[in-house]
Tab-separated table of C-alpha atoms in Angstrom:
chain	number	residue	atom	x	y	z
Q	117	MET	CA	0.000	0.000	0.000
Q	118	VAL	CA	3.072	2.265	-0.103
Q	119	TRP	CA	1.944	3.594	-3.522
Q	120	ARG	CA	-0.998	5.327	-1.811
Q	121	PHE	CA	1.487	7.876	-0.503
Q	122	HIS	CA	3.447	8.281	-3.740
Q	123	CYS	CA	4.121	11.975	-4.344
Q	124	ASN	CA	3.949	12.016	-8.172
Q	125	LEU	CA	0.818	10.918	-10.036
Q	126	CYS	CA	1.276	11.221	-13.804
Q	127	PHE	CA	-1.250	9.766	-16.254
Q	128	ASP	CA	-0.396	9.703	-19.966
Q	129	GLY	CA	-3.293	8.455	-22.069
Q	130	LEU	CA	-4.657	8.554	-25.598
Q	131	THR	CA	-4.356	11.868	-27.407
Q	132	SER	CA	-5.228	10.887	-30.993
Q	133	LEU	CA	-8.401	12.278	-32.527
Q	134	ASP	CA	-10.912	9.461	-32.743
Q	135	TRP	CA	-13.487	10.618	-35.304
Q	136	ASP	CA	-11.998	8.171	-37.806
Q	137	THR	CA	-14.428	6.679	-40.312
Q	138	ASP	CA	-13.463	3.163	-39.242
Q	139	ASP	CA	-16.196	2.194	-36.760
Q	140	GLU	CA	-14.124	-0.671	-35.359
Q	141	PHE	CA	-11.222	1.689	-34.671
Q	142	LYS	CA	-13.524	4.224	-33.020
Q	143	GLY	CA	-15.058	1.542	-30.836
Q	144	THR	CA	-11.673	0.255	-29.682
Q	145	THR	CA	-10.480	3.779	-28.938
Q	146	LYS	CA	-13.557	4.559	-26.850
Q	147	ILE	CA	-13.102	1.400	-24.801
Q	148	ARG	CA	-9.450	2.190	-24.112
Q	149	GLN	CA	-10.348	5.781	-23.278
Q	150	ALA	CA	-13.044	4.667	-20.827
Q	151	LYS	CA	-10.629	2.260	-19.108
Q	152	PHE	CA	-8.021	5.019	-18.849
Q	153	ILE	CA	-10.511	7.367	-17.157
Q	154	GLU	CA	-11.652	4.547	-14.869
Q	155	THR	CA	-8.038	3.902	-13.856
Q	156	ILE	CA	-7.433	7.546	-12.960
Q	157	ASN	CA	-10.596	7.678	-10.857
Q	158	TRP	CA	-9.702	4.436	-9.069
Q	159	VAL	CA	-6.208	5.680	-8.232
Q	160	ILE	CA	-7.305	9.037	-6.820
Q	161	ARG	CA	-10.029	7.317	-4.760
Q	162	GLN	CA	-7.464	4.983	-3.191
Q	163	HIS	CA	-4.675	7.520	-2.804
Q	164	SER	CA	-4.163	9.185	0.557
Q	165	GLY	CA	-4.027	12.634	-1.037
Q	166	ILE	CA	-1.097	13.476	1.240
Q	167	GLY	CA	2.230	14.907	0.101
Q	168	ILE	CA	1.382	15.270	-3.596
Q	169	ASN	CA	4.199	16.977	-5.489
Q	170	LYS	CA	3.045	16.543	-9.100
Q	171	PHE	CA	-0.356	15.685	-10.571
Q	172	SER	CA	-0.534	15.551	-14.369
Q	173	ILE	CA	-2.990	14.189	-16.929
Q	174	ARG	CA	-2.494	14.045	-20.688
Q	175	CYS	CA	-5.369	12.628	-22.708
Q	176	GLY	CA	-8.227	13.193	-25.108
Q	177	LEU	CA	-11.577	13.925	-23.495
Q	178	HIS	CA	-15.176	13.898	-24.725
Q	179	LYS	CA	-17.641	16.583	-23.679
Q	180	GLU	CA	-19.630	14.025	-21.707
Q	181	ASP	CA	-16.514	13.306	-19.617
Q	182	SER	CA	-16.287	16.854	-18.244
Q	183	ASP	CA	-17.520	15.692	-14.826
Q	184	ASN	CA	-14.385	13.525	-14.585
Q	185	LEU	CA	-12.253	16.559	-15.311
Q	186	ASP	CA	-13.947	18.340	-12.415
Q	187	LYS	CA	-13.069	15.395	-10.134
Q	188	TRP	CA	-9.417	15.502	-11.176
Q	189	ILE	CA	-9.141	19.247	-10.625
Q	190	GLU	CA	-10.814	18.886	-7.228
Q	191	PHE	CA	-8.319	16.156	-6.266
Q	192	ALA	CA	-5.407	18.386	-7.335
Q	193	ALA	CA	-6.836	21.149	-5.161
Q	194	THR	CA	-7.624	19.122	-2.039
Q	195	SER	CA	-4.271	17.323	-2.158
Q	196	LYS	CA	-2.507	20.702	-2.622
Q	197	ALA	CA	-0.318	19.461	-5.475
Q	198	LYS	CA	2.670	21.719	-6.108
Q	199	ILE	CA	2.962	20.953	-9.848
Q	200	ILE	CA	-0.275	20.632	-11.822
Q	201	ALA	CA	-0.408	19.820	-15.549
Q	202	PHE	CA	-3.495	19.204	-17.663
Q	203	SER	CA	-2.928	18.575	-21.378
Q	204	LEU	CA	-6.229	17.820	-23.074
Q	205	VAL	CA	-7.027	17.057	-26.691
Q	206	ILE	CA	-10.490	17.806	-28.014
Q	207	ILE	CA	-11.948	14.682	-29.588
Q	208	ASP	CA	-15.420	16.009	-30.339
Q	209	TYR	CA	-16.713	17.869	-33.346
Q	210	PRO	CA	-17.533	20.711	-33.430
Q	211	PHE	CA	-14.630	21.803	-31.250
Q	212	GLU	CA	-15.460	22.907	-27.738
Q	213	PHE	CA	-12.776	23.467	-25.136
Q	214	HIS	CA	-13.215	22.060	-21.651
Q	215	HIS	CA	-13.413	24.810	-19.057
Q	216	PHE	CA	-10.683	24.806	-16.420
Q	217	PRO	CA	-11.931	26.617	-13.280
Q	218	LEU	CA	-8.900	28.448	-11.904
Q	219	GLU	CA	-10.880	29.419	-8.818
Q	220	VAL	CA	-10.964	25.806	-7.582
Q	221	LEU	CA	-7.202	25.828	-7.028
Q	222	GLY	CA	-7.562	28.791	-4.711
Q	223	THR	CA	-10.355	27.596	-2.445
Q	224	GLN	CA	-8.228	25.681	0.083
Q	225	GLY	CA	-7.436	28.695	2.222
Q	226	SER	CA	-3.808	29.009	1.109
Q	227	SER	CA	-1.787	29.150	-2.076
Q	228	PHE	CA	0.070	25.931	-2.921
Q	229	VAL	CA	0.571	25.646	-6.725
Q	230	ARG	CA	4.206	26.264	-7.726
Q	231	SER	CA	3.884	25.333	-11.430
Q	232	LEU	CA	0.784	25.211	-13.630
Q	233	PHE	CA	0.752	23.793	-17.178
Q	234	LEU	CA	-2.480	23.961	-19.199
Q	235	THR	CA	-3.057	22.763	-22.778
Q	236	GLY	CA	-6.291	22.617	-24.782
Q	237	VAL	CA	-8.630	24.172	-22.199
Q	238	SER	CA	-10.499	27.437	-21.727
Q	239	ILE	CA	-9.997	29.708	-18.740
Q	240	LYS	CA	-11.711	32.807	-17.368
Q	241	PRO	CA	-9.052	34.704	-15.408
Q	242	HIS	CA	-9.984	37.767	-13.380
Q	243	SER	CA	-8.545	39.979	-10.650
Q	244	GLY	CA	-10.609	38.252	-7.934
Q	245	ILE	CA	-8.533	35.047	-8.084
Q	246	TYR	CA	-5.953	35.117	-5.263
Q	247	GLY	CA	-4.944	31.450	-4.999
Q	248	PHE	CA	-1.698	31.692	-6.963
Q	249	THR	CA	0.525	33.873	-4.789
Q	250	VAL	CA	3.321	31.239	-4.737
Q	251	LEU	CA	3.031	30.318	-8.437
Q	252	ARG	CA	6.465	30.470	-10.066
Q	253	LYS	CA	5.846	29.014	-13.529
Q	254	LEU	CA	2.761	29.334	-15.750
Q	255	VAL	CA	2.615	27.705	-19.193
Q	256	LEU	CA	-0.494	28.151	-21.370
Q	257	LYS	CA	-0.570	26.338	-24.718
Q	258	CYS	CA	-3.534	26.389	-27.114
Q	259	VAL	CA	-5.652	27.880	-24.342
Q	260	GLN	CA	-8.838	29.866	-24.948
Q	261	ILE	CA	-8.763	32.918	-22.691
Q	262	PHE	CA	-11.859	34.863	-21.660
Q	263	GLY	CA	-11.593	37.666	-19.152
Q	264	ASP	CA	-8.936	39.794	-17.504
Q	265	ILE	CA	-5.537	38.108	-17.898
Q	266	PRO	CA	-3.527	41.161	-16.649
Q	267	GLY	CA	-5.740	41.361	-13.537
Q	268	PHE	CA	-5.154	37.679	-12.832
Q	269	LEU	CA	-1.393	37.923	-13.390
Q	270	ALA	CA	-1.175	40.906	-11.029
Q	271	ASN	CA	-2.064	38.525	-8.178
Q	272	CYS	CA	0.681	36.028	-9.132
Q	273	TRP	CA	3.359	37.924	-7.210
Q	274	ALA	CA	5.972	35.133	-7.212
Q	275	LEU	CA	5.785	34.369	-10.946
Q	276	GLU	CA	9.233	33.892	-12.510
Q	277	ASP	CA	8.423	32.179	-15.817
Q	278	LEU	CA	5.441	32.907	-18.113
Q	279	GLU	CA	4.950	31.111	-21.446
Q	280	MET	CA	1.970	31.641	-23.780
Q	281	ILE	CA	1.903	29.585	-26.978
Q	282	LYS	CA	-0.859	29.632	-29.617
Q	283	CYS	CA	-3.377	30.992	-27.109
Q	284	PHE	CA	-6.301	33.058	-28.351
Q	285	GLY	CA	-8.811	35.502	-26.949
Q	286	VAL	CA	-6.206	38.137	-26.011
Q	287	THR	CA	-5.897	41.204	-28.248
Q	288	ASN	CA	-3.451	43.318	-26.262
Q	289	LEU	CA	-1.125	41.474	-23.897
Q	290	SER	CA	-0.087	43.530	-20.874
Q	291	ILE	CA	2.278	42.168	-18.232
Q	292	PRO	CA	1.621	44.157	-15.007
Q	293	HIS	CA	4.327	45.772	-12.879
Q	294	GLN	CA	3.367	43.595	-9.882
Q	295	LEU	CA	5.354	40.749	-11.476
Q	296	ASP	CA	8.624	42.128	-10.137
Q	297	LYS	CA	10.155	38.625	-9.947
Q	298	LEU	CA	9.417	37.662	-13.584
Q	299	GLN	CA	12.609	36.497	-15.298
Q	300	HIS	CA	11.422	34.825	-18.497
Q	301	LEU	CA	8.563	35.743	-20.858
Q	302	LEU	CA	7.753	33.732	-23.989
Q	303	VAL	CA	5.003	34.703	-26.443
Q	304	LYS	CA	4.735	32.470	-29.502
Q	305	LYS	CA	2.293	32.422	-32.427
Q	306	MET	CA	-0.442	34.415	-30.715
Q	307	ASP	CA	-2.830	36.723	-32.535
Q	308	VAL	CA	-2.060	39.746	-30.368
Q	309	GLU	CA	-1.770	43.305	-31.673
Q	310	THR	CA	0.549	44.693	-28.979
Q	311	ILE	CA	2.724	43.507	-26.107
Q	312	GLU	CA	3.445	45.711	-23.118
Q	313	CYS	CA	5.663	44.493	-20.294
Q	314	LEU	CA	5.992	46.518	-17.096
Q	315	ALA	CA	7.953	43.839	-15.192
Q	316	ALA	CA	11.218	45.569	-14.314
Q	317	ASP	CA	13.401	42.508	-13.605
Q	318	LEU	CA	12.680	40.540	-16.805
Q	319	ALA	CA	15.957	38.997	-18.002
Q	320	HIS	CA	14.931	36.898	-21.043
Q	321	PHE	CA	12.241	37.712	-23.619
Q	322	GLU	CA	11.205	35.402	-26.478
Q	323	TYR	CA	8.772	36.270	-29.251
Q	324	LYS	CA	7.735	34.547	-32.463
Q	325	GLY	CA	4.894	35.892	-34.580
Q	326	LYS	CA	3.752	38.751	-36.752
Q	327	GLU	CA	5.297	42.207	-36.610
Q	328	ILE	CA	3.684	44.075	-33.710
Q	329	PRO	CA	4.661	46.913	-31.343
Q	330	ILE	CA	6.541	45.586	-28.298
Q	331	VAL	CA	6.997	48.020	-25.401
Q	332	PHE	CA	8.906	47.411	-22.171
Q	333	ASN	CA	9.273	49.233	-18.892
Q	334	GLY	CA	11.902	51.965	-19.133
Q	335	ARG	CA	13.713	50.400	-16.140
Q	336	SER	CA	13.877	46.977	-17.755
Q	337	LYS	CA	16.959	44.850	-17.021
Q	338	LEU	CA	16.587	42.661	-20.105
Q	339	GLU	CA	19.849	40.872	-20.973
Q	340	LYS	CA	18.756	38.244	-23.501
Q	341	ALA	CA	16.213	38.326	-26.330
Q	342	THR	CA	15.025	35.770	-28.891
Q	343	ILE	CA	12.885	37.278	-31.647
Q	344	MET	CA	11.408	36.071	-34.925
Q	345	PHE	CA	9.164	38.342	-36.946
Q	346	GLU	CA	7.255	36.432	-39.598
Q	347	GLY	CA	7.483	38.014	-43.040
Q	348	ARG	CA	10.205	38.792	-45.544
Q	349	ASN	CA	11.379	41.967	-43.766
Q	350	GLY	CA	11.625	40.316	-40.380
Q	351	LEU	CA	15.382	40.651	-39.996
Q	352	ALA	CA	15.553	44.418	-40.424
Q	353	ARG	CA	12.373	44.874	-38.368
Q	354	VAL	CA	14.013	43.280	-35.347
Q	355	PHE	CA	16.676	45.996	-35.402
Q	356	THR	CA	14.204	48.850	-35.870
Q	357	MET	CA	10.908	47.937	-34.164
Q	358	VAL	CA	11.958	46.629	-30.746
Q	359	PRO	CA	13.836	49.415	-28.935
Q	360	ILE	CA	14.201	47.420	-25.736
Q	361	ILE	CA	16.686	44.996	-27.278
Q	362	LEU	CA	19.169	47.865	-27.656
Q	363	ARG	CA	20.267	46.974	-24.103
Q	364	VAL	CA	20.640	43.196	-24.428
Q	365	LYS	CA	23.958	41.372	-24.195
Q	366	MET	CA	22.708	38.250	-26.014
Q	367	LEU	CA	20.437	38.329	-29.069
Q	368	ASN	CA	18.966	35.409	-31.012
Q	369	VAL	CA	17.343	36.508	-34.277
Q	370	GLN	CA	15.350	34.186	-36.518
Q	371	ALA	CA	14.109	35.380	-39.906
Q	372	ARG	CA	13.185	34.479	-43.457
Q	373	ILE	CA	14.769	36.553	-46.211
Q	374	SER	CA	14.702	36.445	-50.002
Q	375	ALA	CA	17.957	35.997	-51.854
Q	376	ASN	CA	17.042	38.855	-54.193
Q	377	GLU	CA	15.987	41.384	-51.565
Q	378	GLN	CA	17.997	44.195	-50.077
Q	379	LEU	CA	17.712	44.500	-46.331
Q	380	GLN	CA	16.906	47.904	-44.969
Q	381	LYS	CA	20.116	49.876	-44.468
Q	382	LEU	CA	20.415	51.069	-40.883
Q	383	THR	CA	22.044	54.344	-39.931
Q	384	PRO	CA	24.329	53.786	-36.920
Q	385	ARG	CA	23.137	56.762	-34.861
Q	386	PRO	CA	24.030	56.776	-31.119
Q	387	ASP	CA	20.408	56.246	-30.071
Q	388	HIS	CA	20.132	53.192	-32.339
Q	389	MET	CA	23.399	51.487	-31.373
Q	390	PHE	CA	23.576	48.047	-29.754
Q	391	ILE	CA	26.417	49.117	-27.492
Q	392	HIS	CA	25.786	46.308	-24.956
Q	393	LEU	CA	25.432	43.478	-27.487
Q	394	ARG	CA	28.244	40.930	-27.149
Q	395	HIS	CA	26.835	37.665	-28.544
Q	396	MET	CA	24.383	37.166	-31.412
Q	397	THR	CA	22.950	34.072	-33.033
Q	398	CYS	CA	21.299	34.661	-36.381
Q	399	GLN	CA	19.198	31.837	-37.858
Q	400	LEU	CA	18.220	32.699	-41.422
Q	401	THR	CA	16.084	30.834	-43.907
Q	402	VAL	CA	16.848	32.086	-47.422
Q	403	ILE	CA	14.126	31.889	-50.055
Q	404	TYR	CA	15.554	31.661	-53.572
Q	405	LEU	CA	13.248	33.001	-56.273
Q	406	ASN	CA	15.677	32.497	-59.199
Q	407	LEU	CA	15.231	36.059	-60.414
Q	408	PRO	CA	17.859	37.760	-62.618
Q	409	ASN	CA	20.264	40.237	-61.041
Q	410	SER	CA	19.420	38.983	-57.548
Q	411	ASP	CA	21.568	39.993	-54.588
Q	412	ASN	CA	22.692	37.713	-51.814
Q	413	GLY	CA	20.383	38.639	-48.950
Q	414	VAL	CA	22.658	37.022	-46.372
Q	415	LEU	CA	25.446	39.483	-47.119
Q	416	GLN	CA	23.048	42.352	-46.443
Q	417	LEU	CA	23.161	41.297	-42.801
Q	418	ALA	CA	26.275	43.480	-42.641
Q	419	HIS	CA	24.021	46.548	-42.585
Q	420	CYS	CA	22.532	45.303	-39.314
Q	421	LEU	CA	25.940	44.500	-37.845
Q	422	ASP	CA	26.970	48.124	-38.341
Q	423	VAL	CA	24.899	49.042	-35.279
Q	424	ALA	CA	26.615	46.467	-33.003
Q	425	PRO	CA	30.159	47.846	-32.663
Q	426	ARG	CA	31.138	45.720	-29.628
Q	427	LEU	CA	29.936	42.366	-30.900
Q	428	GLU	CA	32.313	39.559	-29.868
Q	429	THR	CA	30.579	36.419	-31.105
Q	430	LEU	CA	28.401	35.927	-34.192
Q	431	HIS	CA	26.867	32.520	-34.880
Q	432	LEU	CA	25.321	32.536	-38.358
Q	433	ASP	CA	23.078	29.604	-39.249
Q	434	VAL	CA	21.743	29.673	-42.829
Q	435	SER	CA	19.420	27.181	-44.472
């Protein structure tokens, strides 16, 4: 019976979409899925619920199984698991995300979640949720967001790492100044129009997506940046559209350029100089259009290097 006090409960089940036309395949998948859910429920009924460090579930879930999801979230809350991860795959059509009630994790009288990973769910964050004051890492992937995400984040005072990947429902992403311990911010492939970060101690910023305005706190201590602007002018845009990276010591730039295109020539004025930049990695994908009189776009990178007079290391990766 020692397992009843095991501190890590991790369930990795079926994640494949099961609306295949083969009825026999669908039937087999449903049986396996039902047995997987039954196993989880049996384990959490028998477990002591004491000393849980990590509770994670990765599986596909039908709409009619949402009551089981509520049971699992309730168990994570009552056992005060420090690391909670729910990665769900929608296996119903039309698509409808399962709602993940953030409030449930804050109803035990004290904050206990150190890391929260959510995939394929919908959330409704708001400023009235106070149960995440010790949360250090928050990862949201393919999450549908309704509500006030800045208001929710403002109550996550201990947050050090925030990652948002392919989430939707947020037009303007604002990181509040209350996150004075935030060290790492990643925003990837989100349909946002602006990003504003007021967290003063942010050390590493990563962004991949369309060209948008990115504004940081004037007191920012950013030292490392990883940026990829989608589009053929992405390389030059990195050097002209994101003023905050003028202060970084390490810069990772990813871009697609055409072999026959001239990059924008940059004027090395004092207020546009990367005087702190020491190490840069440049990952370029060159698109060859086989046009006459084409220039080598890679060589035009020299125009960008003109504004980094103290660069010590350049790693150039071209494909």
